[in-house]
Phi, psi and omega in degrees: 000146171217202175322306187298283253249358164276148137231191191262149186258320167231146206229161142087030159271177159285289145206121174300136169202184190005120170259171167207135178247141184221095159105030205094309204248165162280083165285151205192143188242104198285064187354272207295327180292348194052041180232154189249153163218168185224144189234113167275137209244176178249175199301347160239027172059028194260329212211120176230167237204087210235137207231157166307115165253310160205149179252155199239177166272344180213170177315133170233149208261210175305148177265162154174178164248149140303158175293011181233009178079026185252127164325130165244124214232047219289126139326037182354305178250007161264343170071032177248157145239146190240164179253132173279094189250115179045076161082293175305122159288128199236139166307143194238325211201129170241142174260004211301312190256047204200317181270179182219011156212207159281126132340090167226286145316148184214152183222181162173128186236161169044015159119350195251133168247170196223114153221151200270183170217172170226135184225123181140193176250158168277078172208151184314314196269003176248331195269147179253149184297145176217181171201204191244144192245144175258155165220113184281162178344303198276357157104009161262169207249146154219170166264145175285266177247148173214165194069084188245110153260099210012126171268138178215246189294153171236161151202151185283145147288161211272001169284013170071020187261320185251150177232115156269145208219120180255124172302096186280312209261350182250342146076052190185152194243110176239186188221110175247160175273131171286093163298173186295328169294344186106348179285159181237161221165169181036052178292109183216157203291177167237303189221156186241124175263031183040232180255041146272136194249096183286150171229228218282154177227161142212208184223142159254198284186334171247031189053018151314142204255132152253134192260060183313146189211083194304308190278352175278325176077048195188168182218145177244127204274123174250139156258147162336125165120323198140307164354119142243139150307330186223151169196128150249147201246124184247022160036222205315328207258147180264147187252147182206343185213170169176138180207130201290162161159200180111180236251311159270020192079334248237011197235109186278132170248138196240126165271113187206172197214135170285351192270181180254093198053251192264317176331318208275003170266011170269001176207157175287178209289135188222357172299143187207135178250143163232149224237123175238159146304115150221171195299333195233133189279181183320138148327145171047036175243000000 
């Protein structure tokens, strides 16, 4: 599959990252533009309808909810993480004194979120091991794991006992066990990617990982071990983010861009999500 054979649902971003389908929709956060947005997508995934949900003062990074369904939101360059309280976002978690870089991606399952940080500039021969800071129901910090080679999209497996994690800089997908408390442990490989550099993930239903791979420029379906099975050539757009959802599971959303990060505010907004078929749907689809 490549580029001609996606379509695109959405145009005119700064830059799309951390996707989420949450309630019927794609929600997604357009880091540079510093907007969180939501895509009521239509019954094939052809066509969305994509509306403003709140805008921030700085970049913003990974999404989730909470146990009461309030939107949560990392700050990127504030090392914060926020809440959505009565129409506003407000601060929840400051990370500050935990993290060694910027703030980015995030998951939260059962009210505890995991978010990574990177510590260095991006570039390989700069970033130093960093890892995931937990934040519990009441909004305190630990560190979760650590000697991360920038950490980057996670997703749960599906008893919720392992948490994957993708390494951009260690160019491998690893996995750790989740206790009942939320601590993480037994850090071991999942799949070794060869000269892929991952960035956002997600899982599907046969517990396969699709893996966006931005300098490669394409994105790939991984089995445990190493396999891939799938592969789109997202040919000039760089991939950055991708997350299953759709009316049936069954529809992979690609977050990509031509620019590279903070690269993409020297030229204009070229961010864009596209939308595909694939065979085997979302977890718990």
């Amino acid at each position: 599959m490549n580029l001609q054979d996606l379509h695109l649902l959405v145009d005119d971003l700064a830059y799309p990252e951390c996707p989420r389908w949450h309630e019927g929709k794609l929600w997604f956060s357009d880091m540079l533009g510093r907007r969180v947005y939501a895509v009521e997508v239509n019954s094939d995934s052809t066509e969305g309808v994509c509306s403003t949900e709140v805008e921030w003062q700085a970049d913003v990074a990974g999404l989730g909810w909470d146990n009461d369904g309030q939107l949560m939101v990392v700050s990127a360059p504030e090392n914060t993480v926020l809440k959505l309280q009565d129409g506003k976002l407000q601060p929840f978690a400051d990370l500050s004194a935990l993290s060694q870089g910027e703030c980015n991606d995030m998951i939260v399952k059962n009210g505890v979120a995991y978010v990574g940080h990177f510590n260095g500039k991006l570039s390989p021969q700069e970033v130093q091991p960093s890892g995931l800071i937990k934040i519990d129901t009441e909004g305190n910090v630990s560190i979760a794991l650590e000697g991360v080679m920038f950490p980057n999209g996670m997703v749960f497996s599906a008893d919720g006992k392992r948490l994957i994690f993708a390494e951009s800089f260690g160019r491998c997908l690893s996995q750790v066990d989740v206790a009942e408390d939320g601590s993480l442990s037994n850090k071991r490989p999942f799949a070794d990617l060869g000269t892929a550099v991952p960035d956002g993930i997600c899982i599907d239903a046969e517990g396969a990982v699709w893996v966006t791979d931005p300098l490669g420029k394409r994105v790939i379906r991984v089995l445990e071990g190493g396999e891939v099975t799938d592969s789109i050539d997202m040919q000039t757009m760089g991939a950055f983010a991708c997350e299953l959802g759709g009316s049936d599971g069954k529809t992979l959303f690609i977050c990509a861009a031509d620019g590279f990060g903070k690269i993409a505010l020297n030229g204009p907004d070229t961010g864009k999500i596209y939308a595909c078929n694939v065979n085997v749907p979302a977890q718990g689809c």
